[in-house]
Tab-separated table of C-alpha atoms and ligand atoms in Angstrom:
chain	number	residue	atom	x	y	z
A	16	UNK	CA	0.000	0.000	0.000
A	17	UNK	CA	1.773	3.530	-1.241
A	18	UNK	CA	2.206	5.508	2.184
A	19	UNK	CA	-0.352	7.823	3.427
A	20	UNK	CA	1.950	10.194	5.873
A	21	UNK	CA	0.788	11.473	8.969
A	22	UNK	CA	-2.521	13.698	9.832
A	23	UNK	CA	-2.160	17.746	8.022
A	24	UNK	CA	-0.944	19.774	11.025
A	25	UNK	CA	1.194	22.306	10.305
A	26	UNK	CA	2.907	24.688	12.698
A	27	UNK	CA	1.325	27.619	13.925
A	28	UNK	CA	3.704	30.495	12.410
A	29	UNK	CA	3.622	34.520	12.245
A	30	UNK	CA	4.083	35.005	8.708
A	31	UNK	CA	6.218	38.321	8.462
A	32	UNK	CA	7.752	37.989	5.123
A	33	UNK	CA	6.566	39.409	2.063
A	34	UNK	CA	3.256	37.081	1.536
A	35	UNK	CA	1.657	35.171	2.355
A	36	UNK	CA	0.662	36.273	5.776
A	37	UNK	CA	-1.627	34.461	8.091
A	38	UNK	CA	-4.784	34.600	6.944
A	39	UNK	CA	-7.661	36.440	8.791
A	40	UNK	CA	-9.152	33.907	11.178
A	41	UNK	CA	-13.207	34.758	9.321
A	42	UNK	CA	-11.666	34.151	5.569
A	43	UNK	CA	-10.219	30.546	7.081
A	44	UNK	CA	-13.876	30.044	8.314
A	45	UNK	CA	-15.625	31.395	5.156
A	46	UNK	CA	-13.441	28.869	2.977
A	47	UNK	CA	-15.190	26.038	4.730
A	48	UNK	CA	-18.304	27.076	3.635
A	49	UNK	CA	-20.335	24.212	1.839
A	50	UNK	CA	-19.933	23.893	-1.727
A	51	UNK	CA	-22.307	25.734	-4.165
A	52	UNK	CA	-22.633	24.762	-8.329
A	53	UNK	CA	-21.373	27.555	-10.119
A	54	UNK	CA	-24.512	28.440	-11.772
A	55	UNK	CA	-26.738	28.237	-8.471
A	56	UNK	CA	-28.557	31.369	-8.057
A	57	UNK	CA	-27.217	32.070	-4.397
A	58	UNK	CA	-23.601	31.241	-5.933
A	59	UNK	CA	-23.796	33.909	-8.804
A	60	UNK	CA	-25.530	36.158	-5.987
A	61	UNK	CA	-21.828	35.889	-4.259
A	62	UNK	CA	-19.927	36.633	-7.352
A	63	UNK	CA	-22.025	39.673	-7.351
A	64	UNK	CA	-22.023	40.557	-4.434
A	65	UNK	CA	-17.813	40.347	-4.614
A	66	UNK	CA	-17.969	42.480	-7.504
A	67	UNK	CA	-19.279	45.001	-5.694
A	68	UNK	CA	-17.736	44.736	-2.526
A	69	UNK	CA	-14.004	44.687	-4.821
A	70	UNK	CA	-15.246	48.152	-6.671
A	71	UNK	CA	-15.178	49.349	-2.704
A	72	UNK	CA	-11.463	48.260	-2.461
A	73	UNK	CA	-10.390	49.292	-5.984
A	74	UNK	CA	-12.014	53.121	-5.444
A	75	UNK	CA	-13.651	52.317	-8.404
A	76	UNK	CA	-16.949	52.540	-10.495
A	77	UNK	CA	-16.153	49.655	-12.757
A	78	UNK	CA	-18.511	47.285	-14.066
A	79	UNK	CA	-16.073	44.419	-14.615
A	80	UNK	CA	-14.097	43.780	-11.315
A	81	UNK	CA	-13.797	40.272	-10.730
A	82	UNK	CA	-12.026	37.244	-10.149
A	83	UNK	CA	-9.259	35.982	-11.417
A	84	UNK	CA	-8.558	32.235	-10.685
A	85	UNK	CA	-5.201	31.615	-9.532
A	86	UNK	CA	-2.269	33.346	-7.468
A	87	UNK	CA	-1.509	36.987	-8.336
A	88	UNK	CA	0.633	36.223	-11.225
A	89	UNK	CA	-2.506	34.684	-12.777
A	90	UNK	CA	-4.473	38.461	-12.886
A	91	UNK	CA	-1.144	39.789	-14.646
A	92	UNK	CA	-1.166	37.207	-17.055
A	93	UNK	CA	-4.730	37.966	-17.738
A	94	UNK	CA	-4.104	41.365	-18.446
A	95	UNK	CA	-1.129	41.692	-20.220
A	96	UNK	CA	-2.076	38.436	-23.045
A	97	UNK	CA	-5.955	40.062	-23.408
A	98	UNK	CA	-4.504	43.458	-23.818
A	99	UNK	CA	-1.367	43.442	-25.744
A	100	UNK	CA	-1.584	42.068	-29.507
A	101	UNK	CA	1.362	40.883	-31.480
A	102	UNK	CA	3.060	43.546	-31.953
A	103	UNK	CA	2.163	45.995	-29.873
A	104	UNK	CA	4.556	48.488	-27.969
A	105	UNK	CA	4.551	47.963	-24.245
A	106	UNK	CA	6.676	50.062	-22.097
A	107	UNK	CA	7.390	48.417	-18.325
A	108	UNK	CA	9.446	50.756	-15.839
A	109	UNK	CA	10.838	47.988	-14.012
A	110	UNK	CA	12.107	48.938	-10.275
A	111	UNK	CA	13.107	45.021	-9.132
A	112	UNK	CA	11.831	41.553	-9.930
A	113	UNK	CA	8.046	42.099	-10.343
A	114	UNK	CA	9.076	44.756	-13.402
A	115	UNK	CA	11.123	41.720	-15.258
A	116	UNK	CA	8.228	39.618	-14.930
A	117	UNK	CA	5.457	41.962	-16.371
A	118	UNK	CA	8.458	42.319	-18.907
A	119	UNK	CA	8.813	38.181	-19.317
A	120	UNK	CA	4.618	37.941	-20.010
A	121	UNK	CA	4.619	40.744	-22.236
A	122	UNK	CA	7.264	39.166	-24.329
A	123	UNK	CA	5.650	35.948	-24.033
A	124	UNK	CA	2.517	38.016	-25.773
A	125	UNK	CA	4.697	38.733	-28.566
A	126	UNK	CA	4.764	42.330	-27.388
A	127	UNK	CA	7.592	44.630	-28.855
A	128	UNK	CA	8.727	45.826	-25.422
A	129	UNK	CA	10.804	48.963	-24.532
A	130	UNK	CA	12.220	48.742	-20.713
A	131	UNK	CA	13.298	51.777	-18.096
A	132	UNK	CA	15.230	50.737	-15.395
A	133	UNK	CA	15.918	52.306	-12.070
A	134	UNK	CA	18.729	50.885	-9.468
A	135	UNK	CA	16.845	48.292	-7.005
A	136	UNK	CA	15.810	50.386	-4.254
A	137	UNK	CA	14.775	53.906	-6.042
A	138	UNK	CA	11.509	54.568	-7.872
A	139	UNK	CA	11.158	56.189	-11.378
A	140	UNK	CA	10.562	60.324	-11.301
A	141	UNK	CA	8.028	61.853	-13.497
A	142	UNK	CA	10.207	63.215	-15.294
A	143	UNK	CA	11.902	59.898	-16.418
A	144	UNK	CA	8.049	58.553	-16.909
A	145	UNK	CA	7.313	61.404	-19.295
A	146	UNK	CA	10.575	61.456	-21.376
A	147	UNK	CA	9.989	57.424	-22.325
A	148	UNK	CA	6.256	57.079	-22.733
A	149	UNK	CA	7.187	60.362	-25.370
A	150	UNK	CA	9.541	58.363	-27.010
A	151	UNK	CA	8.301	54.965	-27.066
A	152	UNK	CA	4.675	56.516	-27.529
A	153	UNK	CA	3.514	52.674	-26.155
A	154	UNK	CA	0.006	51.386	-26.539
A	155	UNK	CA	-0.120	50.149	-22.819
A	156	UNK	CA	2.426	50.592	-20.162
A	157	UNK	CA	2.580	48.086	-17.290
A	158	UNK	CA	4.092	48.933	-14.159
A	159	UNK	CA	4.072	47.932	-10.124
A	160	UNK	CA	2.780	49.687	-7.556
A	161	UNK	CA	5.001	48.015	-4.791
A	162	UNK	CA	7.319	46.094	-5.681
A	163	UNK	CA	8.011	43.892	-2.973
A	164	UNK	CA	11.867	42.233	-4.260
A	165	UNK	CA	13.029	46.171	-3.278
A	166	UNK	CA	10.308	47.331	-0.997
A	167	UNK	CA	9.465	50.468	-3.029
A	168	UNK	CA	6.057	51.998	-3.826
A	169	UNK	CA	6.399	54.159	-7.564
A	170	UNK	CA	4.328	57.214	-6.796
A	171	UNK	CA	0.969	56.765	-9.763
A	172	UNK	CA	-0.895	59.861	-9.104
A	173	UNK	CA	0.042	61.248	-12.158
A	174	UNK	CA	0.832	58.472	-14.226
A	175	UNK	CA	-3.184	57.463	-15.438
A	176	UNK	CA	-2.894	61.434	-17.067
A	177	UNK	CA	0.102	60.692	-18.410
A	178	UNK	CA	-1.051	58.011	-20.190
A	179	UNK	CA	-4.433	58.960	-21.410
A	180	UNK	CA	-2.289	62.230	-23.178
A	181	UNK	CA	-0.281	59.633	-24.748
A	182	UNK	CA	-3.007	57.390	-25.918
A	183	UNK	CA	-1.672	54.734	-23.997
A	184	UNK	CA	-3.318	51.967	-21.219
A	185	UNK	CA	-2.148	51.948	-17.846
A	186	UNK	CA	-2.016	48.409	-16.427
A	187	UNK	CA	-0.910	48.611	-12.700
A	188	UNK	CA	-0.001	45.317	-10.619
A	189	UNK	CA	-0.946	46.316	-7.071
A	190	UNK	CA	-0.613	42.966	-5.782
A	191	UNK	CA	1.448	43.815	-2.583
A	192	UNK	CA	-0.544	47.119	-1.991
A	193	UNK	CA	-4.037	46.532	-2.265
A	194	UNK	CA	-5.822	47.317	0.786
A	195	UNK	CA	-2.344	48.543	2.546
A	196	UNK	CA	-1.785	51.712	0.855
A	197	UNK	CA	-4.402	54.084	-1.243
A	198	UNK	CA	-4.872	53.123	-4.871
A	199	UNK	CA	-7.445	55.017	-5.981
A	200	UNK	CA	-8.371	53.434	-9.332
A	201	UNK	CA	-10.724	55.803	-11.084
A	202	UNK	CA	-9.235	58.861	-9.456
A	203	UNK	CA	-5.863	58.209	-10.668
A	204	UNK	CA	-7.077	56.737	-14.136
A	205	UNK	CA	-5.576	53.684	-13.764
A	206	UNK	CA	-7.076	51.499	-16.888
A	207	UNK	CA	-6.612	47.786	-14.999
A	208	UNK	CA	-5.505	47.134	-11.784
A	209	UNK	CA	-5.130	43.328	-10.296
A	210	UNK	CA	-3.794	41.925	-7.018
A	211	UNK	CA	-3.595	39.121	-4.838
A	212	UNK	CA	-5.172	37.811	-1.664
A	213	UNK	CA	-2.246	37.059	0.101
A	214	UNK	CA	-0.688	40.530	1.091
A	215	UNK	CA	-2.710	43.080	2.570
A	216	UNK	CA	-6.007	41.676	1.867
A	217	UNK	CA	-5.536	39.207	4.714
A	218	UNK	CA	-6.306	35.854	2.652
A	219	UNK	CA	-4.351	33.021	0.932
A	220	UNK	CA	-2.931	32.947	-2.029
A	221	UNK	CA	-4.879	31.383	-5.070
A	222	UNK	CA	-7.455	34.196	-6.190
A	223	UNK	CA	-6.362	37.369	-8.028
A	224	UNK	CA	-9.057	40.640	-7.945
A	225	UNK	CA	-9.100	42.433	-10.942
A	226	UNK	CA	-10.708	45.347	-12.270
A	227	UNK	CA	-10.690	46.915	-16.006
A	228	UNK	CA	-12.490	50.711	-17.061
A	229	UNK	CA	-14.373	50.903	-20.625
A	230	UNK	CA	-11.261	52.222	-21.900
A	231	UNK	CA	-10.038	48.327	-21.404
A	232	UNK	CA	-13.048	46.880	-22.855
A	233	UNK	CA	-12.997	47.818	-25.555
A	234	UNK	CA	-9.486	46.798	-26.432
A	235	UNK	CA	-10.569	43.512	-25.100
A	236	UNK	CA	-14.202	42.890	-26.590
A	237	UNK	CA	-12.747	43.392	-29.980
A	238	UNK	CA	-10.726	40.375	-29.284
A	239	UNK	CA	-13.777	38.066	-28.293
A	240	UNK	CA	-13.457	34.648	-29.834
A	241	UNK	CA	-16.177	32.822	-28.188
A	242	UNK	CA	-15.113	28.470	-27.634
A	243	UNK	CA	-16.828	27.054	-30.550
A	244	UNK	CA	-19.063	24.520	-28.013
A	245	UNK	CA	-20.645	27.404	-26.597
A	246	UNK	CA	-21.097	29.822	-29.153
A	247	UNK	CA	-24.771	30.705	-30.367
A	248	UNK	CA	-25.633	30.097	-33.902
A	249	UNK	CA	-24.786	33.233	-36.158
A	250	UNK	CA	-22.697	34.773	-33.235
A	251	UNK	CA	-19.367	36.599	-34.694
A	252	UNK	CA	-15.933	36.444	-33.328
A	253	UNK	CA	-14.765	40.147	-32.611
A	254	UNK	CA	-12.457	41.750	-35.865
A	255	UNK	CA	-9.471	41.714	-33.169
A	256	UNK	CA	-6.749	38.487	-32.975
A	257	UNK	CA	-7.907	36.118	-30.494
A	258	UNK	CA	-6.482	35.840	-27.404
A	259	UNK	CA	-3.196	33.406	-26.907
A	260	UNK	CA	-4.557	32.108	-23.911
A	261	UNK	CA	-8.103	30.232	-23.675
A	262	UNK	CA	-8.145	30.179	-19.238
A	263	UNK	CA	-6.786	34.057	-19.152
A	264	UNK	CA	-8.936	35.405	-21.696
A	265	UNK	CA	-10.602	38.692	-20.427
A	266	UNK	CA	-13.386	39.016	-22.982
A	267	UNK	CA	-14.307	35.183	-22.268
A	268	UNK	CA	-14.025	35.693	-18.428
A	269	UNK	CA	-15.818	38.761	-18.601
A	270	UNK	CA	-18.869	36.849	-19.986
A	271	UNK	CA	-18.536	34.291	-17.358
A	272	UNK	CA	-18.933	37.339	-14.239
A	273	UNK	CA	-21.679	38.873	-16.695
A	274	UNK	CA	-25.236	38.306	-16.227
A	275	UNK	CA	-25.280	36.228	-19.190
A	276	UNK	CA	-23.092	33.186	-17.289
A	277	UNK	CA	-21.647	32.022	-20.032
A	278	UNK	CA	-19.515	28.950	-19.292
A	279	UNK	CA	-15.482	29.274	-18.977
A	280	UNK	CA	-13.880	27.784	-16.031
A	281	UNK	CA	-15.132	25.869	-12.725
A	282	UNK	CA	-14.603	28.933	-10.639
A	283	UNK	CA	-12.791	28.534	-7.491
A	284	UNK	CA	-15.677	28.154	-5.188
A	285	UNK	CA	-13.577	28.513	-1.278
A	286	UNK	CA	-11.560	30.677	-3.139
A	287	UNK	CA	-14.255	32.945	-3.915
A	288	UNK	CA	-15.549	32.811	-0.277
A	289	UNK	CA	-12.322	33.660	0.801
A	290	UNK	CA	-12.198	36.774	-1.365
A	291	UNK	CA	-15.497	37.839	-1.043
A	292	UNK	CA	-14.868	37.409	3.310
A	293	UNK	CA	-11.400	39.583	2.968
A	294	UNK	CA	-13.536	42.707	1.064
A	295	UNK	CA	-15.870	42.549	3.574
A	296	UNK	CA	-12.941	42.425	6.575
A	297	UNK	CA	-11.492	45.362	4.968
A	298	UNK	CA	-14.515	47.331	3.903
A	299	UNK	CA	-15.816	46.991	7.574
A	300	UNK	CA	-12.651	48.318	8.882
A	301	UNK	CA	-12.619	51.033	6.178
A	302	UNK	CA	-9.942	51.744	3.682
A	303	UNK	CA	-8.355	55.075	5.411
A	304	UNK	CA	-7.933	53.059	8.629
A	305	UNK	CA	-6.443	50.193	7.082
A	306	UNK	CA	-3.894	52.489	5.014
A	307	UNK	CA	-3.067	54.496	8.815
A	308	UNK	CA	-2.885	50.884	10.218
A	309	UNK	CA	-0.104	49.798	8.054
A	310	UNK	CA	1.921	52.885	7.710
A	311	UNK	CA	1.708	52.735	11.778
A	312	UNK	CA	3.122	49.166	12.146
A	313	UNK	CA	5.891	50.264	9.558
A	314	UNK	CA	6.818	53.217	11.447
A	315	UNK	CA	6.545	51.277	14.230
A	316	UNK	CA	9.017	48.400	12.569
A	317	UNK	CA	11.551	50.685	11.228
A	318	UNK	CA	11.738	52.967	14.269
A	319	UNK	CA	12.293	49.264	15.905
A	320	UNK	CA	15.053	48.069	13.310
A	321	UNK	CA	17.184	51.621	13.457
A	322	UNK	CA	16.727	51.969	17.688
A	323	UNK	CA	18.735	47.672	17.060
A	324	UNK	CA	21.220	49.564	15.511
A	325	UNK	CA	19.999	48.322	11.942
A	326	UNK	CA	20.243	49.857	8.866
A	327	UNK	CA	17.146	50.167	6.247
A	328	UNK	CA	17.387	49.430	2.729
A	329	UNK	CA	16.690	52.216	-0.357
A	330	UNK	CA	14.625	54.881	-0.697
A	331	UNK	CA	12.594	55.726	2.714
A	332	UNK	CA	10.690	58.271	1.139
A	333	UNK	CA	8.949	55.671	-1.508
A	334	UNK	CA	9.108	52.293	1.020
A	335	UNK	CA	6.006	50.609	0.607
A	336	UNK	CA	4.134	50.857	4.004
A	337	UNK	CA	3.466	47.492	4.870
A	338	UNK	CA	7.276	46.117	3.901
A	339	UNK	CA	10.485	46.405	5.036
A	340	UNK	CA	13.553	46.127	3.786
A	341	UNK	CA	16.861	45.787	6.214
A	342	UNK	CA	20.563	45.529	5.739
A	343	UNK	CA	21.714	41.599	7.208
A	344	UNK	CA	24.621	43.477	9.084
A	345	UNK	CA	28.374	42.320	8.474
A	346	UNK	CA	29.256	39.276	10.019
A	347	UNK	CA	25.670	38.041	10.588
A	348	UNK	CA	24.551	34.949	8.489
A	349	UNK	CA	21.580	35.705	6.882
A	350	UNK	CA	20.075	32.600	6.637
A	351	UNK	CA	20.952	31.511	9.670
A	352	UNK	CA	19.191	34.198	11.415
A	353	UNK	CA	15.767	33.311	9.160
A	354	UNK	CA	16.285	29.438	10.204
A	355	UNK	CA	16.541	30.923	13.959
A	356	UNK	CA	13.729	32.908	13.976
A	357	UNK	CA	11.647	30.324	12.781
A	358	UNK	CA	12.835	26.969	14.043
A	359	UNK	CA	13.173	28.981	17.871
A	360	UNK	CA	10.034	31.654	17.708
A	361	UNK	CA	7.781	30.002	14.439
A	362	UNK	CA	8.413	33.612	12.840
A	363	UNK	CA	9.040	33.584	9.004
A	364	UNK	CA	10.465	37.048	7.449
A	365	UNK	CA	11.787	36.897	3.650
A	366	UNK	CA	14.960	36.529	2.352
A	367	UNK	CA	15.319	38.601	-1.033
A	368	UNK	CA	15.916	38.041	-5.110
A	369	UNK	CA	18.576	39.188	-7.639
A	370	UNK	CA	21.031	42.138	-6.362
A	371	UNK	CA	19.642	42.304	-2.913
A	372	UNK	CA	19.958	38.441	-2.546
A	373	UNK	CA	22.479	37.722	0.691
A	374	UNK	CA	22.183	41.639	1.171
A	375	UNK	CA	18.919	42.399	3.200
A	376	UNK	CA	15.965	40.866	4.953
A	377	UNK	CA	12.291	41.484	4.051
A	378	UNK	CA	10.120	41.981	6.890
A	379	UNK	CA	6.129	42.369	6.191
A	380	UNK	CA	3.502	44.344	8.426
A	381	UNK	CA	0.293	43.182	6.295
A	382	UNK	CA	-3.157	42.354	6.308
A	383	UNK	CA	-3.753	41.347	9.893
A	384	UNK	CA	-0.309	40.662	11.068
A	385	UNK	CA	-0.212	44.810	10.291
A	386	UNK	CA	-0.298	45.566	14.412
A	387	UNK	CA	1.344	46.268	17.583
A	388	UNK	CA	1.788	42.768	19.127
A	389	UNK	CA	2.814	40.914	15.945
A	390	UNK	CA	5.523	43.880	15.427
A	391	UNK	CA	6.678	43.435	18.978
A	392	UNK	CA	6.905	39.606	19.021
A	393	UNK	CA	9.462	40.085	15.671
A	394	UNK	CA	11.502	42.498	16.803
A	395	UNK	CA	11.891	40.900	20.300
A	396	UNK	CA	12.797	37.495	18.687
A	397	UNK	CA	15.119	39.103	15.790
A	398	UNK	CA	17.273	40.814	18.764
A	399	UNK	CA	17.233	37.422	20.662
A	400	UNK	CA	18.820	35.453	17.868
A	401	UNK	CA	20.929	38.003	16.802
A	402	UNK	CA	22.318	38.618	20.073
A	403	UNK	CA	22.619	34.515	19.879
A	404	UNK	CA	24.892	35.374	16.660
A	405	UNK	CA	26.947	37.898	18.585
A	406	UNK	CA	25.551	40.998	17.158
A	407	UNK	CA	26.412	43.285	19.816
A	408	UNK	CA	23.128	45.823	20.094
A	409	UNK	CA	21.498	47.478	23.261
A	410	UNK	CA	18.788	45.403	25.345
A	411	UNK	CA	15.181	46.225	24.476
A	412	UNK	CA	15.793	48.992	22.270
A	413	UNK	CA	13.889	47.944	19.216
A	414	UNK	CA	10.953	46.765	21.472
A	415	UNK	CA	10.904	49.832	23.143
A	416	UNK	CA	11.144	52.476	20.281
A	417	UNK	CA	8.565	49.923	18.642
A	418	UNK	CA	6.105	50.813	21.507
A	419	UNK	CA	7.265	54.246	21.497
A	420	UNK	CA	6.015	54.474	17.654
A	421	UNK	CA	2.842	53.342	18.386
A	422	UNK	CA	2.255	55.624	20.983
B	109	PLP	C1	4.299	43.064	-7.004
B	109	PLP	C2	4.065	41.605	-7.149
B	109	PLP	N1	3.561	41.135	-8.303
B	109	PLP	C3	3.332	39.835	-8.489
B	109	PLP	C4	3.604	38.898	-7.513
B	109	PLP	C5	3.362	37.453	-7.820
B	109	PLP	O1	2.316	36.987	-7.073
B	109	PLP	P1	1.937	35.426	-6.965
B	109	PLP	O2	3.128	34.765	-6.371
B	109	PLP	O3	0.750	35.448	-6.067
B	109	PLP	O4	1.603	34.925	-8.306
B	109	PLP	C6	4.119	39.335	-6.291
B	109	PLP	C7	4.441	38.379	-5.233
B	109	PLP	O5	5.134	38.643	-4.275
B	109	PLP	C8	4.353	40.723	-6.100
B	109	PLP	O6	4.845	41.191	-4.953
């Protein structure tokens, strides 16, 4: 008989990396919700209901805000291969590793891409924005809000304007920021935005929320090739080339979430629950006092890290607020410390990509793990193992100008 390995019962961790984070205790709960079919009314009631309750967390009036089934990366994917045609100019300002991938899919689309690069750890300027969406004059540009290999935020306030002058789409991965720090969609014209649940939303990974303006629609629609075994008789494929993926296609997805139900995928029933449960978390909290929340527990971090005797990494003006990036000081092992932390105390914090890689840790303040006692419990357990490693730094400081921060 093959081997059936022990009873699921993993250890109880505080997830302080870069995501996932612990889910919220009520999206656990909603996830073991029974089972509904995907074309029960009270199921399609939910999907509408998360539409609506995701144009609260997007800012935005957007009829199509929905689902995406699959981690983060799936919502990007969606995106970029329903927007971009063979051909097309895409310009990605990449900033660290979640630039090169928006650049990787956008090749993969048989987009003719044009890339800015900034050193890991800075953000573009407007100025540098300007000067290559003038020159590349791009159909769509596709760019992160956080990025969280670096731990930078690019400021987007302008950006949406930018674009529209320029006849260009804005696509805007806000996976590590939604819910953590404001993203107005409509105010800052942002053309499609898509995230993921396991950051600040509070929920697992494996469901991406995405939301597309008419501006996007109609790029996509003219795109529609309906699957032959559910087409109607007479209906007409859309003038644009189909879509090089059948399970990310936008216009076919879109006609899944719309009142018409027309079949595409299975979708992700717990999954759906699970989103629809972390809306409502935030929405009930409200979005201004989950943005204060998680710039709080950052100031509270990094006042903790620097009163160690730490140094942060890159720009402190642009750090995303609900991500951290710190120097691994000289002599300390890296790794070590991270095994440490979570063999000793069950606390994970990231280890980081590329340039950075062997150079800084990434420590996380999101969704609910965003607050004072899960900031505390870090920063007390990072000075106990590094004092373990012989870093020589004063007793109780980081706690203490932790507790200071949050007043
Ligand atoms: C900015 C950004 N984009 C995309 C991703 C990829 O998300 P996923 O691993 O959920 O596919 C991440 C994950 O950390 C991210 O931070």
């Amino acid at each position: 008989m093959a081997e059936i390995f022990e009873d699921l019962n993993p250890p109880q961790r505080l997830l302080m990396g870069p995501g996932p984070i612990n889910a919220h205790p009520r999206v656990l709960q909603a996830m073991a919700a029974p089972l509904l079919g995907q074309f029960d009314p009270k199921f399609r009631e939910y999907m509408t209901q998360t539409s609506a309750l995701y144009r609260g967390v997007f800012q935005t009036g957007n009829r199509w805000t929905l689902l995406v089934d699959g981690t983060a990366r799936s919502a990007i994917e969606a995106a970029l291969v329903s927007l971009i045609e063979p051909g097309d100019r895409v310009l990605v300002p990449v900033f660290g590793r979640f630039g090169h991938l928006k650049v990787e899919i956008a090749r993969r689309c048989g987009a003719d891409v044009r890339v800015i690069e900034v050193e890991w750890g800075k953000v573009f300027d407007d100025t540098a924005l300007r000067k290559a969406i003038k020159k590349e004059k791009p159909k769509l540009v596709a760019v992160s809000h956080g990025d969280t290999s670096t731990t930078m935020a690019q400021p987007l306030a302008g950006l949406g304007k930018l674009c529209r002058e320029h006849d260009a789409l804005l696509y805007v991965d806000a996976t590590a920021t939604l819910g953590g720090m404001d993203l107005p969609t409509d105010a800052w014209q942002l053309d499609v935005v898509s995230a993921g649940l396991q950051k600040c939303l509070g929920g697992p990974p494996g469901s991406a929320p995405l939301t597309l303006n008419e501006r996007a629609e109609k790029r996509i629609v003219r795109r529609k090739h309906t699957e032959q075994g559910l087409k109607a008789p007479g209906q007409q494929d859309g003038p644009g080339p189909i879509i090089g993926s059948n399970y990310f296609d936008l216009a076919m997805i879109m006609d899944y979430w719309s009142d018409k139900a027309l079949n595409h995928h299975t979708e992700a029933t717990s999954m759906l629950y699970a989103a629809r449960e972390c809306a409502r978390i935030l929405l009930q909290e409200g979005l201004p006092n989950a943005f204060a929340r998680h710039a709080r527990a950052s100031r509270a971090l990094t006042a903790g890290l620097k009163a160690m005797g730490l140094e942060l990494f890159g720009d402190q003006d642009h750090k995303m607020a609900n991500i951290t990036g710190v120097f691994i000081p000289a002599g300390v092992d890296g790794d070590k410390v991270r095994r440490a932390l979570l063999a000793e105390h069950n606390i994970e914090i990231g280890t980081s990509f590329g340039p950075l890689h062997g150079r800084i840790w990434r420590i996380g303040t999101m969704g609910c793990n965003a607050r004072e006692d899960a900031v505390l419990t870090t920063l007390g357990a990072l000075e106990a193992v590094l004092t373990a490693e012989k870093f020589r730094l004063p007793r109780r400081a980081g706690v203490d100008a932790a507790r200071a921060a949050f007043g």
